[in-house]
Amino acid sequence: MIMKRIVILSLMAIACLSMQAQEKNSVVFLAKSAGYWTATPSSAYDKKIKKSVARWPRTEKDDWFELSDLVLDNVPTIDNLSDLFPELIDPSSEDYQYTPMPWLLTEENGETVLHCYLKMPADIVSNFWLTDEEGCLLDKETGISYRARRTEPDCYYKRFGIRAKKGDVVDFKIFFPKLPETTKKVAIYGVPNWQLRGMEVSIPRGEWLQARIFENNYDNAPEFHHPTLVTEAKDYDKDNFFTWSEYKDAHLIKPVQEGTMAMWLTPSATYVAFATEMNWRREYFGRGGNTILIDKSGHQYKCNGVLDYPNDTLFWVQGMSGDYFAIVLIFEPLPLNLDAITYIDPEGEPFKANFASWSGEVKPDLNIKELRDNQKLFKYFPRQVVE
């Protein structure tokens, strides 16, 4: 649609990205996530101490616990965040308004360790919170809860301050009992600043490589039956349907559930097809514009157009009631290592037409392998009519 409006960052509801369990220097990597993005607190420079200072936004714990006198010095930091999270887009702008909150789950020295990473927005951060007795890993199959034992640095059950260098990445560690080798999925609770309030995390261990075999190769660009242009738009006006383009002979497919999607990954573009139902012999549609895909790191992939149809303007399609046809959006190319993607079609501006609709749509955590498997559902299927 046109003039799309949406608060995209608020929809970055980003699910966990699992990785292969692998041993390295006695550390077993279980899972990781580039995390949710949170608003970066504003900072001010204190001339007296010659340091920048920021107060962290409130968490659920602000009303429960007094701010302690604890200020953590000499906190552990890492300098290889980009190696751990190559998918993470790290903004270089000093005044960037959002900060990623990545985390990593490991096994180390007979314990399960949750590493929570924080990029310091200032030299001193106050009013911070990590976890308390609510921190736990819940085995989703057995129902057994593995509770947080301690933290490094020691800030368990406290609201505290942090002193480091602005831009440093602090490595907070939360220690749990070791998970059994049979554990396949856990839910993480009790770490609110990383939005871990029951997030489910898969631990596929040796199964991870098999799940990615399909993703190691690009697809060929899809071939679709090209519709015929009946009437070309002239002096286009969204409020005057006589000015819209009109098409016939769409790429028909066998009936499927309306809204079924398929995806093709190529080096130059990502193609996303939608199964579209015809309820009448002539209907209007609008696609493209500010529609985007968002991966788990928050990186956006823009829509560059609509295959064979107008981009971001309304148009007519001729057909028959009961037809199913494909509308295909063309996005910037996705990397092959993504497991899931979120589709966002923002709300559009009202227009004058019968049953006019401009509502937006969000499809979170779409499984990319399943979308690629759906390619077979979009083979051309000429209309068959019995009279």
Short mmCIF file of C-alpha atoms in Angstrom, two decimals:
data_model
loop_
_atom_site.label_atom_id
_atom_site.label_comp_id
_atom_site.label_asym_id
_atom_site.label_seq_id
_atom_site.Cartn_x
_atom_site.Cartn_y
_atom_site.Cartn_z
CA MET A 1 0.00 0.00 0.00
CA ILE A 2 0.99 3.68 0.05
CA MET A 3 2.29 5.95 2.81
CA LYS A 4 2.91 3.05 5.17
CA ARG A 5 3.09 3.80 8.88
CA ILE A 6 4.48 1.49 11.53
CA VAL A 7 6.85 1.58 14.48
CA ILE A 8 9.15 -1.08 13.14
CA LEU A 9 11.60 -1.33 16.02
CA SER A 10 8.77 -2.06 18.45
CA LEU A 11 7.99 -5.19 16.43
CA MET A 12 11.42 -6.57 16.66
CA ALA A 13 10.15 -9.40 18.52
CA ILE A 14 13.15 -11.56 17.76
CA ALA A 15 13.26 -15.29 18.54
CA CYS A 16 16.33 -17.31 19.53
CA LEU A 17 18.93 -18.31 16.92
CA SER A 18 20.24 -21.78 17.84
CA MET A 19 23.72 -22.91 16.93
CA GLN A 20 25.51 -26.23 16.81
CA ALA A 21 26.78 -27.62 20.11
CA GLN A 22 30.53 -27.78 19.67
CA GLU A 23 33.46 -28.12 22.00
CA LYS A 24 36.27 -25.60 22.06
CA ASN A 25 38.73 -25.14 24.92
CA SER A 26 36.40 -27.11 27.28
CA VAL A 27 33.49 -24.82 26.43
CA VAL A 28 30.40 -26.32 24.78
CA PHE A 29 28.31 -23.78 22.88
CA LEU A 30 24.60 -24.58 23.13
CA ALA A 31 22.66 -21.64 21.73
CA LYS A 32 22.88 -17.93 21.09
CA SER A 33 20.77 -14.96 20.10
CA ALA A 34 21.58 -11.49 18.86
CA GLY A 35 18.77 -10.51 21.19
CA TYR A 36 16.14 -7.84 21.44
CA TRP A 37 16.94 -4.21 20.83
CA THR A 38 16.30 -1.80 23.68
CA ALA A 39 16.20 1.98 23.85
CA THR A 40 19.64 3.41 24.55
CA PRO A 41 19.55 5.58 27.70
CA SER A 42 20.69 9.14 27.26
CA SER A 43 24.00 10.05 28.86
CA ALA A 44 25.53 13.26 30.16
CA TYR A 45 29.13 14.22 30.69
CA ASP A 46 30.06 14.91 34.33
CA LYS A 47 32.84 17.50 34.31
CA LYS A 48 33.71 16.84 37.94
CA ILE A 49 34.61 13.19 37.45
CA LYS A 50 35.31 13.54 33.73
CA LYS A 51 33.08 10.61 32.88
CA SER A 52 29.86 10.11 30.90
CA VAL A 53 26.98 8.92 33.06
CA ALA A 54 23.69 7.18 32.13
CA ARG A 55 20.80 5.82 34.18
CA TRP A 56 19.40 2.56 32.84
CA PRO A 57 15.65 2.58 32.12
CA ARG A 58 13.50 0.93 34.76
CA THR A 59 12.89 -2.80 34.87
CA GLU A 60 10.16 -4.75 36.63
CA LYS A 61 12.46 -4.89 39.67
CA ASP A 62 12.62 -1.15 40.28
CA ASP A 63 9.55 -1.23 42.50
CA TRP A 64 10.70 -4.28 44.44
CA PHE A 65 14.29 -3.55 45.45
CA GLU A 66 16.09 -0.45 46.65
CA LEU A 67 19.01 0.74 44.57
CA SER A 68 22.09 -0.60 46.37
CA ASP A 69 25.44 1.12 46.86
CA LEU A 70 27.09 -1.56 44.74
CA VAL A 71 29.11 -0.19 41.82
CA LEU A 72 30.96 -2.82 39.80
CA ASP A 73 34.53 -1.96 38.86
CA ASN A 74 36.91 -4.01 36.72
CA VAL A 75 34.01 -5.82 35.09
CA PRO A 76 34.85 -8.58 32.58
CA THR A 77 34.63 -7.40 28.98
CA ILE A 78 35.05 -8.98 25.55
CA ASP A 79 36.45 -7.55 22.34
CA ASN A 80 35.15 -10.18 19.89
CA LEU A 81 31.42 -9.49 19.87
CA SER A 82 31.39 -9.36 16.07
CA ASP A 83 33.04 -12.80 15.95
CA LEU A 84 30.42 -14.29 18.26
CA PHE A 85 27.56 -12.56 16.46
CA PRO A 86 28.54 -11.92 12.82
CA GLU A 87 24.84 -11.44 12.05
CA LEU A 88 24.65 -8.53 14.48
CA ILE A 89 24.57 -5.09 12.89
CA ASP A 90 26.51 -2.87 15.29
CA PRO A 91 25.54 0.77 14.70
CA SER A 92 28.52 3.10 14.54
CA SER A 93 26.59 6.27 15.23
CA GLU A 94 27.27 7.67 18.69
CA ASP A 95 23.69 8.87 19.04
CA TYR A 96 22.03 5.65 17.84
CA GLN A 97 18.79 5.21 19.76
CA TYR A 98 18.66 1.43 20.12
CA THR A 99 21.08 -1.10 21.61
CA PRO A 100 21.16 -4.87 20.95
CA MET A 101 21.16 -7.19 23.97
CA PRO A 102 22.83 -10.42 22.74
CA TRP A 103 23.38 -13.54 24.83
CA LEU A 104 25.13 -16.91 24.63
CA LEU A 105 24.37 -20.20 26.42
CA THR A 106 27.30 -22.54 27.12
CA GLU A 107 28.51 -25.44 29.24
CA GLU A 108 31.69 -24.68 31.16
CA ASN A 109 33.40 -26.65 33.93
CA GLY A 110 30.37 -28.76 34.77
CA GLU A 111 27.85 -25.88 34.78
CA THR A 112 25.53 -24.21 32.30
CA VAL A 113 26.44 -20.55 31.83
CA LEU A 114 24.32 -17.78 30.34
CA HIS A 115 26.52 -14.95 29.03
CA CYS A 116 24.61 -11.66 28.82
CA TYR A 117 26.42 -8.94 26.87
CA LEU A 118 25.96 -5.21 27.38
CA LYS A 119 27.62 -2.52 25.30
CA MET A 120 28.23 0.36 27.70
CA PRO A 121 26.29 3.48 26.62
CA ALA A 122 28.40 5.57 29.02
CA ASP A 123 31.40 5.23 31.33
CA ILE A 124 29.07 4.83 34.30
CA VAL A 125 25.64 3.14 34.18
CA SER A 126 23.38 3.18 37.24
CA ASN A 127 20.12 1.42 38.12
CA PHE A 128 21.01 -1.86 36.41
CA TRP A 129 19.61 -5.32 37.12
CA LEU A 130 20.75 -8.81 36.12
CA THR A 131 18.86 -11.59 37.93
CA ASP A 132 17.82 -13.13 41.25
CA GLU A 133 16.21 -16.40 42.38
CA GLU A 134 13.74 -16.10 39.49
CA GLY A 135 16.54 -16.85 37.02
CA CYS A 136 16.07 -20.40 35.74
CA LEU A 137 16.28 -22.77 32.78
CA LEU A 138 13.10 -24.84 32.46
CA ASP A 139 13.41 -28.12 30.55
CA LYS A 140 10.30 -28.02 28.35
CA GLU A 141 10.10 -31.81 28.03
CA THR A 142 10.74 -32.98 31.61
CA GLY A 143 9.47 -29.90 33.47
CA ILE A 144 12.63 -29.81 35.59
CA SER A 145 13.73 -26.28 36.57
CA TYR A 146 17.45 -25.51 36.81
CA ARG A 147 17.85 -22.45 39.04
CA ALA A 148 20.44 -19.67 38.87
CA ARG A 149 23.22 -20.28 41.42
CA ARG A 150 25.31 -17.13 41.24
CA THR A 151 26.56 -14.42 38.91
CA GLU A 152 29.90 -13.02 37.82
CA PRO A 153 30.53 -10.30 38.68
CA ASP A 154 28.64 -10.74 41.94
CA CYS A 155 25.44 -8.73 41.51
CA TYR A 156 22.85 -11.40 42.30
CA TYR A 157 19.63 -9.97 43.77
CA LYS A 158 20.84 -6.34 43.58
CA ARG A 159 20.18 -3.15 41.64
CA PHE A 160 23.63 -1.80 40.96
CA GLY A 161 25.89 0.47 38.96
CA ILE A 162 28.62 -0.36 36.44
CA ARG A 163 31.87 1.49 35.81
CA ALA A 164 33.73 0.70 32.59
CA LYS A 165 34.67 2.48 29.38
CA LYS A 166 31.94 3.74 27.09
CA GLY A 167 31.66 1.31 24.17
CA ASP A 168 33.11 -1.65 26.08
CA VAL A 169 31.08 -4.88 25.95
CA VAL A 170 30.52 -6.23 29.46
CA ASP A 171 30.18 -10.00 29.88
CA PHE A 172 27.71 -10.84 32.68
CA LYS A 173 27.61 -14.55 33.56
CA ILE A 174 24.73 -16.39 35.22
CA PHE A 175 25.56 -19.91 36.43
CA PHE A 176 23.08 -22.82 36.44
CA PRO A 177 23.41 -26.57 37.07
CA LYS A 178 24.59 -28.50 34.03
CA LEU A 179 21.79 -29.48 31.68
CA PRO A 180 21.48 -33.19 30.80
CA GLU A 181 22.71 -34.29 27.38
CA THR A 182 19.12 -35.22 26.54
CA THR A 183 17.80 -31.67 26.96
CA LYS A 184 16.50 -30.39 23.64
CA LYS A 185 14.59 -27.23 24.57
CA VAL A 186 14.59 -24.89 27.55
CA ALA A 187 12.76 -21.72 28.47
CA ILE A 188 14.88 -18.98 30.07
CA TYR A 189 13.33 -16.92 32.86
CA GLY A 190 14.32 -14.11 35.19
CA VAL A 191 16.65 -11.93 33.09
CA PRO A 192 14.35 -9.01 32.20
CA ASN A 193 16.88 -6.62 30.65
CA TRP A 194 17.54 -9.28 27.98
CA GLN A 195 13.81 -9.93 27.58
CA LEU A 196 14.29 -13.47 28.90
CA ARG A 197 10.95 -14.03 30.60
CA GLY A 198 10.17 -17.49 29.29
CA MET A 199 11.82 -17.38 25.88
CA GLU A 200 12.08 -20.89 24.43
CA VAL A 201 15.52 -21.94 23.23
CA SER A 202 16.24 -25.05 21.14
CA ILE A 203 19.40 -27.02 21.91
CA PRO A 204 19.70 -29.31 18.88
CA ARG A 205 23.29 -30.38 19.56
CA GLY A 206 24.35 -32.77 16.75
CA GLU A 207 21.11 -32.26 14.79
CA TRP A 208 22.01 -28.71 13.82
CA LEU A 209 24.02 -29.50 10.70
CA GLN A 210 21.31 -31.72 9.22
CA ALA A 211 18.76 -28.95 9.62
CA ARG A 212 20.91 -26.59 7.56
CA ILE A 213 21.81 -28.82 4.59
CA PHE A 214 18.99 -27.30 2.53
CA GLU A 215 20.19 -23.80 3.31
CA ASN A 216 23.74 -24.21 2.06
CA ASN A 217 22.78 -23.61 -1.59
CA TYR A 218 21.01 -20.78 -3.35
CA ASP A 219 17.81 -21.31 -5.32
CA ASN A 220 17.39 -20.44 -8.96
CA ALA A 221 15.25 -17.39 -9.53
CA PRO A 222 11.61 -18.54 -9.77
CA GLU A 223 9.80 -18.55 -13.11
CA PHE A 224 6.21 -17.35 -13.06
CA HIS A 225 3.57 -17.02 -15.75
CA HIS A 226 3.48 -13.34 -16.69
CA PRO A 227 0.08 -11.62 -16.49
CA THR A 228 -1.26 -9.54 -19.36
CA LEU A 229 -1.67 -5.79 -18.92
CA VAL A 230 -5.24 -4.85 -19.91
CA THR A 231 -5.26 -1.20 -18.91
CA GLU A 232 -2.24 0.86 -17.91
CA ALA A 233 -2.56 3.35 -15.05
CA LYS A 234 -3.12 6.92 -16.21
CA ASP A 235 -2.94 9.88 -13.84
CA TYR A 236 -2.98 7.41 -10.93
CA ASP A 237 -5.18 8.44 -8.02
CA LYS A 238 -5.69 6.06 -5.11
CA ASP A 239 -9.19 7.47 -4.60
CA ASN A 240 -10.24 6.92 -8.22
CA PHE A 241 -10.26 3.25 -9.21
CA PHE A 242 -10.75 4.20 -12.87
CA THR A 243 -7.08 5.31 -12.87
CA TRP A 244 -5.65 1.99 -11.64
CA SER A 245 -3.82 -0.53 -13.85
CA GLU A 246 -5.67 -3.74 -14.66
CA TYR A 247 -4.31 -7.23 -15.41
CA LYS A 248 -5.57 -10.64 -16.51
CA ASP A 249 -4.06 -14.14 -16.96
CA ALA A 250 -2.38 -14.20 -13.54
CA HIS A 251 -0.04 -16.98 -12.41
CA LEU A 252 -2.66 -19.47 -11.19
CA ILE A 253 -1.88 -22.18 -8.63
CA LYS A 254 -3.75 -25.10 -7.08
CA PRO A 255 -5.98 -24.12 -4.13
CA VAL A 256 -4.11 -23.76 -0.83
CA GLN A 257 -4.84 -21.87 2.35
CA GLU A 258 -5.00 -18.18 1.51
CA GLY A 259 -1.86 -16.40 2.67
CA THR A 260 0.37 -19.45 2.19
CA MET A 261 3.89 -18.22 1.48
CA ALA A 262 6.95 -19.53 -0.33
CA MET A 263 10.49 -18.18 -0.56
CA TRP A 264 13.36 -18.36 -3.06
CA LEU A 265 16.85 -17.29 -1.96
CA THR A 266 19.14 -16.12 -4.75
CA PRO A 267 22.45 -14.21 -4.56
CA SER A 268 20.82 -11.06 -5.92
CA ALA A 269 17.30 -11.10 -4.46
CA THR A 270 14.82 -12.86 -2.17
CA TYR A 271 11.46 -13.74 -3.73
CA VAL A 272 8.43 -14.19 -1.46
CA ALA A 273 5.21 -15.51 -3.04
CA PHE A 274 1.75 -15.22 -1.49
CA ALA A 275 -1.21 -17.43 -2.36
CA THR A 276 -4.05 -15.00 -3.14
CA GLU A 277 -7.71 -15.99 -3.46
CA MET A 278 -10.12 -14.44 -5.94
CA ASN A 279 -13.60 -14.02 -4.49
CA TRP A 280 -14.91 -12.12 -7.53
CA ARG A 281 -14.16 -11.92 -11.22
CA ARG A 282 -12.37 -8.60 -10.65
CA GLU A 283 -10.60 -7.52 -7.44
CA TYR A 284 -8.11 -4.86 -6.40
CA PHE A 285 -4.81 -5.41 -4.60
CA GLY A 286 -1.85 -3.37 -3.37
CA ARG A 287 1.55 -4.71 -2.39
CA GLY A 288 5.15 -3.66 -1.79
CA GLY A 289 6.06 -0.18 -0.67
CA ASN A 290 7.52 -0.14 2.83
CA THR A 291 7.03 -3.87 3.38
CA ILE A 292 10.16 -5.36 4.98
CA LEU A 293 11.71 -8.55 6.30
CA ILE A 294 13.56 -8.40 9.64
CA ASP A 295 16.04 -11.00 10.87
CA LYS A 296 16.82 -11.86 14.49
CA SER A 297 19.57 -9.27 14.75
CA GLY A 298 17.12 -6.55 13.76
CA HIS A 299 18.57 -6.09 10.27
CA GLN A 300 15.94 -5.03 7.73
CA TYR A 301 15.62 -6.25 4.15
CA LYS A 302 13.65 -3.81 1.99
CA CYS A 303 11.09 -4.66 -0.64
CA ASN A 304 12.41 -3.57 -4.04
CA GLY A 305 9.30 -4.30 -6.02
CA VAL A 306 6.43 -6.61 -6.98
CA LEU A 307 6.98 -9.11 -9.77
CA ASP A 308 4.89 -8.17 -12.85
CA TYR A 309 2.58 -5.86 -10.87
CA PRO A 310 2.82 -2.23 -9.67
CA ASN A 311 4.84 -1.55 -6.53
CA ASP A 312 3.09 0.42 -3.79
CA THR A 313 0.02 1.34 -5.86
CA LEU A 314 -3.42 -0.23 -6.15
CA PHE A 315 -4.26 -2.36 -9.19
CA TRP A 316 -7.02 -4.60 -10.56
CA VAL A 317 -6.78 -8.32 -11.38
CA GLN A 318 -9.30 -10.10 -13.58
CA GLY A 319 -10.08 -13.75 -13.01
CA MET A 320 -12.82 -16.06 -11.80
CA SER A 321 -14.23 -16.62 -8.34
CA GLY A 322 -12.33 -19.53 -6.82
CA ASP A 323 -9.06 -18.73 -8.58
CA TYR A 324 -5.83 -18.86 -6.57
CA PHE A 325 -2.88 -16.95 -7.94
CA ALA A 326 0.56 -15.78 -6.83
CA ILE A 327 1.64 -12.27 -5.91
CA VAL A 328 5.43 -12.18 -5.59
CA LEU A 329 7.42 -9.54 -3.69
CA ILE A 330 11.11 -9.01 -4.38
CA PHE A 331 13.31 -8.21 -1.36
CA GLU A 332 16.98 -7.56 -0.82
CA PRO A 333 18.94 -10.86 -0.65
CA LEU A 334 18.92 -12.79 2.64
CA PRO A 335 22.07 -14.55 3.84
CA LEU A 336 21.94 -18.35 3.72
CA ASN A 337 22.61 -18.78 7.45
CA LEU A 338 19.25 -17.44 8.66
CA ASP A 339 16.76 -19.83 10.26
CA ALA A 340 13.76 -17.52 10.54
CA ILE A 341 12.50 -14.15 9.41
CA THR A 342 9.72 -11.74 10.36
CA TYR A 343 7.50 -10.26 7.65
CA ILE A 344 6.02 -6.79 8.22
CA ASP A 345 3.48 -5.14 5.94
CA PRO A 346 2.79 -1.73 7.50
CA GLU A 347 -0.59 -0.06 7.75
CA GLY A 348 -1.61 1.89 4.65
CA GLU A 349 -3.51 5.09 4.05
CA PRO A 350 -7.30 4.92 3.59
CA PHE A 351 -8.63 5.07 0.02
CA LYS A 352 -12.05 5.28 -1.59
CA ALA A 353 -13.31 1.89 -2.75
CA ASN A 354 -15.86 -0.68 -1.69
CA PHE A 355 -14.66 -2.62 1.36
CA ALA A 356 -11.43 -0.62 1.35
CA SER A 357 -8.85 -2.15 3.65
CA TRP A 358 -5.51 -0.73 4.71
CA SER A 359 -4.68 -2.78 7.83
CA GLY A 360 -1.10 -3.88 8.35
CA GLU A 361 0.15 -7.40 8.91
CA VAL A 362 3.00 -8.97 10.89
CA LYS A 363 4.07 -12.59 10.44
CA PRO A 364 6.73 -13.28 13.10
CA ASP A 365 9.36 -16.02 13.20
CA LEU A 366 8.66 -17.57 9.79
CA ASN A 367 10.69 -20.74 9.27
CA ILE A 368 12.80 -20.16 6.16
CA LYS A 369 13.31 -23.84 5.41
CA GLU A 370 9.54 -24.41 5.45
CA LEU A 371 9.03 -21.42 3.16
CA ARG A 372 11.55 -22.83 0.70
CA ASP A 373 9.85 -26.22 0.87
CA ASN A 374 6.62 -24.47 -0.17
CA GLN A 375 8.05 -23.61 -3.59
CA LYS A 376 6.32 -26.71 -5.00
CA LEU A 377 2.92 -25.24 -4.06
CA PHE A 378 3.38 -22.38 -6.52
CA LYS A 379 3.71 -24.30 -9.78
CA TYR A 380 1.58 -22.86 -12.57
CA PHE A 381 -1.83 -24.56 -12.70
CA PRO A 382 -4.05 -23.44 -15.57
CA ARG A 383 -7.72 -22.98 -14.70
CA GLN A 384 -9.93 -26.06 -15.25
CA VAL A 385 -13.65 -25.42 -15.64
CA VAL A 386 -16.57 -27.82 -16.04
CA GLU A 387 -19.82 -26.28 -17.24
#
